[in-house]
Amino acid sequence: MVTWVFLAAAAVAVVFACLAVVVRNPILNVLSLVIVFFAMAAIFALLGMDFLAAIQVIVYSGAILVLFLFVVMLLNIPRLGRLGSGRPFQALLGSLLAAFLGGLLLAAAALLPAGLGAVLPGAAAGGTAVPIGRALISSHLFVFEFITLLLAAAIVGAVYLGERELQ
Amino acid sequence: MPSPIHTDLLAVAPQVILTLAAGLLLLIEAFLPGLRRALSELGMLAVAGAAWARLALPTPGLVWSGTLRVDELAAFVDLYILAALFLTLWMAGPFLRRNDSERGEFYVLALFAAVGAMVMASAVNLLTVFLGLELLSIPLYVLNAFFRRSVISLEAGLKYFVVGAFASAFVLYGMALLYGATASTDLAVIVAVIAAGAALDPLVAIGLAMVVAGLAFKLAVVPAHAWAPDVYQGSPTPVTAFLSVVPKGAALIVLLRLAEGMDLARLSAGWVVAIAGMAVASQTLGNLIALVQRDVKRMLAYSGIAHMGYALVAVLVGGPDGASAVLVYLVAYTFMNMGAFAALALLSERDDRPHLIRDLEGQGYHRQLAALTLTTCLFSLAGMPPFVGFTAKFAVFRAAVNHGFVWLAVVGVANSLLSAAYYLRVIYALYMKPLPERAPELQPSLPIAATATVAALGVLALGLYPTALLDAAAAVITSITR
C-alpha cells in the first residue's frame, strides 16, 4: 500500500514539475507547482514526517504559492512566446547539466546506507509535531521569540524603503 | 538544567529595553510626528538605560537553555556596542534634519541592529549566532540606503545587501555542515568534537571555513573586502560610523569564542596560514590602496580593512594576551572611528557628494574644534602615542611577540608606518593648505560636535591612562577562562 501511494505521489510530482517548467502560461506554471508541493507533502507524510507535511501544505502550497500568484497577476506577465533561448548550444549544456544532476541523485541513492530512513525519530513516538512543538517552547524559546524581532525589523525597513510618497 | 525564567529575562534585560524603546519610537513616529525632533534623545535615553541595566544586573553565564552565554565578555562587548550606538544616535538627529530625512525608522532600525549585535556577542549556539547576525544585518541594509533620494546611498544599500546575503548564505551552509558533522548546534559541543581530533574531517573543515568566510565578509578583511569602500562612501555618515565598528566587533567576538575553545594556533598549520594570510593581506592591501584615495570616507574604509587585519593577528595569537588584545583593539577602534566620522560630518558641505580630502583644505584654522578632533582620531588610527590607537596596537603586537609570531608583529609595525602616510595627508590638507577660493559652506551642529569631542576625548583619555582599559580587558578574559 505504502509503495503504491509513494509511486502515485512521485509520479504526480515529476509530471507536474515538468509541466511547471514547460507550460507557457505563467498562472499554470504556478498552479503546477502547487500540485508538486502537495505531492511532496504526501511523500513527507509517508516518511513519518507529519509535521513537515503539514507545514509544506500550509506554508508552501498556501502562503508562498499565493504570493507567487499575486506577483504573477500584479506584474501582468503575458504568455511566453516560445521556450528556450533559441541557441542549440545552451540547450545542449542544459541537458548535460540535467543529466549530471540526475546521475548524482541516482548515485547518492545507491550509496545511501541500507536501512537509513527506516528508523524515524518522530514516527515511533507518535508523530513529529509534539517534539518539535516542545522544542520550540523549551530549549529553543529564545530563538523562537527572537525571530519575531527579525521579522519586525524587516517589515519596518521594507515599509520605509517601499513608501511611495516622500514627505 | 534550565535556569529559571526570571534569570533568563534579567540576563537579556538590556536587549529587552532596547527592543521596547524601538517599539515606542516606532509608535511615536506613526502617531505623534510632532515629537520627531526628540526621537534621537529618547533613543539615547534608552541606550543609557540599557547600559545601566548591563552594569547593574549580574552576568549569570549560560541562560535560555544554553543558547546564550551572558558572561563578562558579553557584558564588555555589550557596553562597547551601546557606546557606539549612543554616539551614532547623538550625531544622527541633526544629520538627518539637515538632509531632510528625519524619520523615526532610522532610530528604530539602529536599535534593532544593536540588539542583533548584542545577541551575537553572547551567542554560544549556531542558531543564536545566525539570528543575531541577521538582526544586525537586515536593519543595516535599510540604514545604508536611508537617503532614498541619493543614488550613492541606494547603491550602498544594494551592495551591502547583496554581499550580506552572500555572507549569510556562506555562514548558514557552513553551520549546516558543522551540524551534520557534530550533531549539535552548541558551540561548546562543536568545539569539543573538533578539539578531540575531528579537525581534519573534511566536513568539519569545510563547514568551519565557510563560517569563517561569512564572518570575514562582515569584518571586511581581504579577500572579502571589496564592498567596503562603496558602502562606506554612500551610506549616511552616522550609519558608516556604526557600520564600521559594531558588525566588526560582533563578528570578532564570535571568532574569538570559536578560536578560544579550539586553540586555533595549535589546531593545524593550515588554519594558521589561512588566518595569518588574511591578516597580512588585509593590512598590506588596505594600507596600499588607502594611499591613493581622494575621498576621506573611502580612505577610512581601506583603513578599516587594514585595522581588522591587525585585530585578526590578535585572534590568531589567542590565549589570554591575544583575547584581551582583541577587546582593547575593539574599544580603541570604536572611539577613533566614531570620532573621525563625526568630525567628517562636521566638515562636509553636502552629504550626498564625495567627501574629498581637497575639500578639507585650510579648515584647520576655520573649524578648529572639528579639525582638532579629526586630527586626534587620525593620529590615533595611525597608532601614534599618546592616543589609544597606540595602546591597542601595542597590545596586539606584544601578544604576537610573546607567542612566537614575531614576523606578524614586524609586518604589522611596517604596515602602521605605511598607514601614517595617508592619515598625515589629511592632516596636512587641514593645516598646511590655504582655504580654497570658494570655501565650502559648513553648517555647525552642536550635537555632532559634541559626539566628535566626546569620542576624541575618549581616544586621548584611554591613551593617557591605558592601564584602565588593559586591566579591564584582562579581567574579562580571566573571568571567562577561569
mmCIF file of N, CA and C in Angstrom, chain A residues 11 14 21 37-38 64 82 84 88-89 93 97 105 114 116-117 119-120 122 125 128 131 135 144 151 159 163-164:
data_model
loop_
_atom_site.group_PDB
_atom_site.id
_atom_site.type_symbol
_atom_site.label_atom_id
_atom_site.label_comp_id
_atom_site.label_asym_id
_atom_site.label_seq_id
_atom_site.Cartn_x
_atom_site.Cartn_y
_atom_site.Cartn_z
ATOM 1 N N ALA A 11 4.963 10.070 -9.090
ATOM 2 C CA ALA A 11 4.622 10.297 -10.495
ATOM 3 C C ALA A 11 3.969 11.664 -10.666
ATOM 4 N N VAL A 14 6.647 14.378 -10.386
ATOM 5 C CA VAL A 14 7.529 14.509 -11.546
ATOM 6 C C VAL A 14 6.781 15.125 -12.732
ATOM 7 N N VAL A 21 7.617 23.707 -15.707
ATOM 8 C CA VAL A 21 8.683 24.305 -16.496
ATOM 9 C C VAL A 21 8.239 24.526 -17.939
ATOM 10 N N PHE A 37 4.002 20.594 -4.786
ATOM 11 C CA PHE A 37 4.189 20.732 -3.344
ATOM 12 C C PHE A 37 3.266 19.789 -2.572
ATOM 13 N N PHE A 38 2.027 19.629 -3.075
ATOM 14 C CA PHE A 38 1.115 18.692 -2.409
ATOM 15 C C PHE A 38 1.669 17.270 -2.482
ATOM 16 N N ILE A 64 3.181 30.722 0.229
ATOM 17 C CA ILE A 64 4.189 31.152 -0.735
ATOM 18 C C ILE A 64 3.645 31.134 -2.153
ATOM 19 N N ARG A 82 7.883 31.733 -26.869
ATOM 20 C CA ARG A 82 8.404 30.410 -27.167
ATOM 21 C C ARG A 82 9.418 30.050 -26.095
ATOM 22 N N GLY A 84 12.908 28.516 -24.434
ATOM 23 C CA GLY A 84 14.334 28.442 -24.707
ATOM 24 C C GLY A 84 14.868 29.716 -25.304
ATOM 25 N N PRO A 88 21.087 26.397 -29.776
ATOM 26 C CA PRO A 88 21.197 24.957 -29.516
ATOM 27 C C PRO A 88 22.307 24.642 -28.519
ATOM 28 N N PHE A 89 23.364 25.476 -28.489
ATOM 29 C CA PHE A 89 24.478 25.205 -27.585
ATOM 30 C C PHE A 89 24.016 25.226 -26.131
ATOM 31 N N LEU A 93 24.086 22.291 -23.299
ATOM 32 C CA LEU A 93 24.683 22.453 -21.968
ATOM 33 C C LEU A 93 23.659 22.161 -20.883
ATOM 34 N N LEU A 97 23.836 19.258 -18.031
ATOM 35 C CA LEU A 97 23.777 19.568 -16.599
ATOM 36 C C LEU A 97 22.666 18.767 -15.934
ATOM 37 N N LEU A 105 22.006 12.233 -8.313
ATOM 38 C CA LEU A 105 20.905 11.821 -7.442
ATOM 39 C C LEU A 105 20.857 10.299 -7.341
ATOM 40 N N ALA A 114 21.997 1.108 3.686
ATOM 41 C CA ALA A 114 20.710 0.430 3.748
ATOM 42 C C ALA A 114 20.098 0.642 5.125
ATOM 43 N N LEU A 116 18.832 3.323 6.309
ATOM 44 C CA LEU A 116 18.752 4.718 6.709
ATOM 45 C C LEU A 116 17.395 5.266 6.289
ATOM 46 N N GLY A 117 16.734 5.916 7.164
ATOM 47 C CA GLY A 117 15.406 6.423 6.848
ATOM 48 C C GLY A 117 14.326 5.488 7.340
ATOM 49 N N VAL A 119 14.455 4.098 10.379
ATOM 50 C CA VAL A 119 14.242 4.491 11.768
ATOM 51 C C VAL A 119 13.996 5.989 11.810
ATOM 52 N N LEU A 120 12.794 6.386 12.133
ATOM 53 C CA LEU A 120 12.478 7.802 12.118
ATOM 54 C C LEU A 120 12.307 8.288 13.541
ATOM 55 N N GLY A 122 10.662 10.724 14.925
ATOM 56 C CA GLY A 122 9.371 11.116 15.439
ATOM 57 C C GLY A 122 8.308 10.042 15.282
ATOM 58 N N ALA A 125 7.440 7.852 18.290
ATOM 59 C CA ALA A 125 6.823 8.495 19.446
ATOM 60 C C ALA A 125 5.457 9.097 19.121
ATOM 61 N N THR A 128 5.809 13.795 14.750
ATOM 62 C CA THR A 128 6.916 14.707 14.998
ATOM 63 C C THR A 128 6.432 16.050 15.522
ATOM 64 N N PRO A 131 7.215 16.656 19.527
ATOM 65 C CA PRO A 131 8.582 17.031 19.916
ATOM 66 C C PRO A 131 9.023 18.377 19.360
ATOM 67 N N ALA A 135 10.151 21.520 21.624
ATOM 68 C CA ALA A 135 11.473 22.141 21.482
ATOM 69 C C ALA A 135 11.324 23.651 21.282
ATOM 70 N N PHE A 144 13.027 31.194 19.063
ATOM 71 C CA PHE A 144 11.669 31.288 18.543
ATOM 72 C C PHE A 144 11.128 32.707 18.702
ATOM 73 N N LEU A 151 11.617 39.644 12.075
ATOM 74 C CA LEU A 151 10.543 39.956 11.132
ATOM 75 C C LEU A 151 10.093 41.400 11.295
ATOM 76 N N VAL A 159 8.867 48.702 4.712
ATOM 77 C CA VAL A 159 7.850 49.750 4.582
ATOM 78 C C VAL A 159 8.515 51.095 4.332
ATOM 79 N N GLU A 163 7.940 52.954 0.624
ATOM 80 C CA GLU A 163 6.949 54.022 0.706
ATOM 81 C C GLU A 163 6.969 54.868 -0.557
ATOM 82 N N ARG A 164 5.779 55.185 -1.049
ATOM 83 C CA ARG A 164 5.717 55.875 -2.330
ATOM 84 C C ARG A 164 5.958 57.374 -2.195
#
